[in-house]
Tab-separated table of C-alpha atoms in Angstrom:
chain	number	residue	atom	x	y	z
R	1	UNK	CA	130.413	74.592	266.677
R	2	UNK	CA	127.912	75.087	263.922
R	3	UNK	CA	126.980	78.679	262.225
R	4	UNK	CA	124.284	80.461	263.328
R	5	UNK	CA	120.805	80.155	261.165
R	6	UNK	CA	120.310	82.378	258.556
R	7	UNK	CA	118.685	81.877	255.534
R	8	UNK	CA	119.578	84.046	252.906
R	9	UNK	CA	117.059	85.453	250.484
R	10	UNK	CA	116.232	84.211	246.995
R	11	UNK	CA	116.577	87.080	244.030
R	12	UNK	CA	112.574	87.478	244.130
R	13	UNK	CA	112.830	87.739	247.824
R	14	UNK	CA	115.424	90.335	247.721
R	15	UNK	CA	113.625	92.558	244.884
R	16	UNK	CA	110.093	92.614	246.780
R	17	UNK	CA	111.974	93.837	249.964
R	18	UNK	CA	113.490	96.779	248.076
R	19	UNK	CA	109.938	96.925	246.956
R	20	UNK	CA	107.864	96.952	250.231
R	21	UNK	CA	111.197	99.423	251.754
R	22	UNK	CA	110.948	101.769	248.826
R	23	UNK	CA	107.191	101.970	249.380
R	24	UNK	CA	107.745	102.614	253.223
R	25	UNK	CA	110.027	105.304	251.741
R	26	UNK	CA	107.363	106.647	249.982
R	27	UNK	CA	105.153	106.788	253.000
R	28	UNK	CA	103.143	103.736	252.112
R	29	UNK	CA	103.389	101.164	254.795
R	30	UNK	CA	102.086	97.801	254.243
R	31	UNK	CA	100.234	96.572	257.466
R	32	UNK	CA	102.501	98.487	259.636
R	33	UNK	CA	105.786	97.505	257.451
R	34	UNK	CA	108.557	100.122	258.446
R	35	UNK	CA	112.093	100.672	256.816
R	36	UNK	CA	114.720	100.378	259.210
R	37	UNK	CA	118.294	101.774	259.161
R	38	UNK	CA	121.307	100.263	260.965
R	39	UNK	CA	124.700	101.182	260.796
R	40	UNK	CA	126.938	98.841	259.223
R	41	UNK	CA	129.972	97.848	262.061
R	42	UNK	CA	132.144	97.877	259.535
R	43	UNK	CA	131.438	100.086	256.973
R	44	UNK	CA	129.689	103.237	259.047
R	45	UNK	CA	127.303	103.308	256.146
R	46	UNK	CA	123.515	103.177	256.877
R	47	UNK	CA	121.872	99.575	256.193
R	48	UNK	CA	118.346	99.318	254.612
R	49	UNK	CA	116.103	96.869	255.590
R	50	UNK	CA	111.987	96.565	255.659
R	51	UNK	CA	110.859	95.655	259.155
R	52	UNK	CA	107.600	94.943	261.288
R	53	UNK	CA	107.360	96.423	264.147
R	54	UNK	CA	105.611	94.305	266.781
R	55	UNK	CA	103.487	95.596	269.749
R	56	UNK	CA	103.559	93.040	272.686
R	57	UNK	CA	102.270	94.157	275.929
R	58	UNK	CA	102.842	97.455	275.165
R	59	UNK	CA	106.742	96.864	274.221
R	60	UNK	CA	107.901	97.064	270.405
R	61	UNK	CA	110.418	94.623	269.478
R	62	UNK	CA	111.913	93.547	266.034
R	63	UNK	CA	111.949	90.241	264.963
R	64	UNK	CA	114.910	88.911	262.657
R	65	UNK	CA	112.925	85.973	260.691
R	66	UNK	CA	115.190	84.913	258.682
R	67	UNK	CA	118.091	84.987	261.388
R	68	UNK	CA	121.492	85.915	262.146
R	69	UNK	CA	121.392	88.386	259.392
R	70	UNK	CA	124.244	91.330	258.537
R	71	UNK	CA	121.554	94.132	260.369
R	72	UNK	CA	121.132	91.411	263.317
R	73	UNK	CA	125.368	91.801	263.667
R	74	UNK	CA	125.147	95.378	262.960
R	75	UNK	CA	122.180	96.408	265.553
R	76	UNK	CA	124.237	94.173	268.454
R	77	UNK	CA	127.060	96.742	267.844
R	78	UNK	CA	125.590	99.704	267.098
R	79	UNK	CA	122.554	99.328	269.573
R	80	UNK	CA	119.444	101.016	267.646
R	81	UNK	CA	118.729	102.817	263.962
R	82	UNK	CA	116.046	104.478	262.789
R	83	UNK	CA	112.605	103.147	261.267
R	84	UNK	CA	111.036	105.293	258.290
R	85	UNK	CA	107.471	105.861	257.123
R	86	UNK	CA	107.603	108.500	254.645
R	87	UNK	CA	109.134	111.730	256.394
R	88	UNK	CA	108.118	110.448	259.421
R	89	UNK	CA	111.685	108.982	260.664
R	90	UNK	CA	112.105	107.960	264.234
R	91	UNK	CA	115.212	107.041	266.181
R	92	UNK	CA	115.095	104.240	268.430
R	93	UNK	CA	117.700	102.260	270.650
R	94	UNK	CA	117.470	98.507	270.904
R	95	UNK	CA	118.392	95.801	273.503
R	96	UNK	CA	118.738	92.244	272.452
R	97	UNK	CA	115.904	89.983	274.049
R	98	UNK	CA	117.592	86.646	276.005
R	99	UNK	CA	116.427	83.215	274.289
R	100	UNK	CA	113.768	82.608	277.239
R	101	UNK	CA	110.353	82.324	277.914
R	102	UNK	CA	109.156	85.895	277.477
R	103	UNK	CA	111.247	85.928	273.645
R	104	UNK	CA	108.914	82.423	272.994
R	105	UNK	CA	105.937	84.419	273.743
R	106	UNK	CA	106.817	87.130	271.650
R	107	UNK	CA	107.552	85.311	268.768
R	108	UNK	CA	104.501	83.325	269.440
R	109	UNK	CA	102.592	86.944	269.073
R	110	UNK	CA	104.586	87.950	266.259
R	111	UNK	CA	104.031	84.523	264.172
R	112	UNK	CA	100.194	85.327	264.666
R	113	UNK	CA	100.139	88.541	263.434
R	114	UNK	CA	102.876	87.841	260.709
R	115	UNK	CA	103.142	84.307	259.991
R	116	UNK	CA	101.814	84.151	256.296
R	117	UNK	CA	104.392	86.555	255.994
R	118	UNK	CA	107.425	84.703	257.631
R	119	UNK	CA	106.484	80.780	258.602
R	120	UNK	CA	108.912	79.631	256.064
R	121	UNK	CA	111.591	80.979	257.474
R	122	UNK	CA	110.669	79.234	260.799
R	123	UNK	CA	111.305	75.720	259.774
R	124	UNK	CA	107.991	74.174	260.451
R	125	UNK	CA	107.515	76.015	263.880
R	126	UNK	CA	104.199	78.476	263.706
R	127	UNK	CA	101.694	80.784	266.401
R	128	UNK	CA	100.408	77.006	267.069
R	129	UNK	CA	103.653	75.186	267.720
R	130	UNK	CA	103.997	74.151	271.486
R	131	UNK	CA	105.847	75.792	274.056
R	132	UNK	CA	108.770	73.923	273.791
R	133	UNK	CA	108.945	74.047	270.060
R	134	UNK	CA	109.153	77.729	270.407
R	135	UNK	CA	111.203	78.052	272.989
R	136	UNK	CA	113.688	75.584	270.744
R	137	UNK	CA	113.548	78.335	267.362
R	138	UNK	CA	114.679	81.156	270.031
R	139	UNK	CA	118.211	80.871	269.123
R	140	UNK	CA	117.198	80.924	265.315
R	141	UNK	CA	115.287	84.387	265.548
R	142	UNK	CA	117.001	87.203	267.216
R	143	UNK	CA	114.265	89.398	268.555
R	144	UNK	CA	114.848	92.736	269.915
R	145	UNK	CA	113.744	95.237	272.793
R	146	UNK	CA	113.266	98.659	270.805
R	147	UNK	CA	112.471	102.111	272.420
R	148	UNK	CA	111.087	104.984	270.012
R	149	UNK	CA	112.737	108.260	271.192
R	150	UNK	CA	110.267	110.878	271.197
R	151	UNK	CA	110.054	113.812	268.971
R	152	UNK	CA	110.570	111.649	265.851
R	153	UNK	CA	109.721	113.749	262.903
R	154	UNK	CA	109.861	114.294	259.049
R	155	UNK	CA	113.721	114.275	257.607
């Protein structure tokens, strides 16, 4: 059986996230770039990670580009986190979108709103690839279901 996908980031890679999550921190969010929080399965302690947030038909969902990453493993235990702007910090629970048609179409929508962010970590597949292609990175990409709780304010 072969490992999941993930590709791990390069030491640029990994000091622009802190970057773009410090500035969400800060209350400056980059195109809609939120920091998320997940609690480590392991550890308990709170795991830091800059996100996008992606409306599609009126659902948000998270996309994991680059994988089966640590947070992926985390948010399948732990089942939601938090995303931060600033002081504005709000709570949500997440549910793990099936490798189907409706996840293709998702990440179809998400690859045309972010793909000059994240196409290289989709192995050739893009917004344009075909239906099949997409439907073929599902199992690369973990995408998930997220639902704000209301009443979400500054921390």
């Amino acid at each position: 059986m072969s490992q999941p996908y993930y590709l791990r980031g390069s030491a640029l890679n990994v000091r622009l996230n802190s970057l773009v999550g410090r500035l969400a921190r800060l209350g400056v969010s980059m195109l809609g770039t939120a920091e998320m929080s997940v609690r480590g399965r392991k550890s308990g302690r709170m795991q830091r990670i800059p996100v996008n947030p992606h409306t599609f038909e009126g659902q948000q969902y998270i996309v994991s580009a680059r994988g089966h990453s640590q947070w992926v493993r985390n948010m399948r235990v732990v089942g939601g986190g938090e995303l931060r702007v600033g002081r504005k910090v709000r709570d949500f629970t997440a549910v793990e979108v099936p490798d189907d048609e409706q996840k293709a179409r998702v990440l179809r929508a998400y690859l045309q709103r972010w793909g000059w962010e994240v196409d290289q970590y989709f192995r050739g597949v893009t917004a344009k690839s075909s239906d099949a292609e997409l439907l073929a990175a599902c199992a690369d990409h973990p995408v998930f279901r997220i639902t704000v709780q209301a009443g979400g304010g500054a921390r």
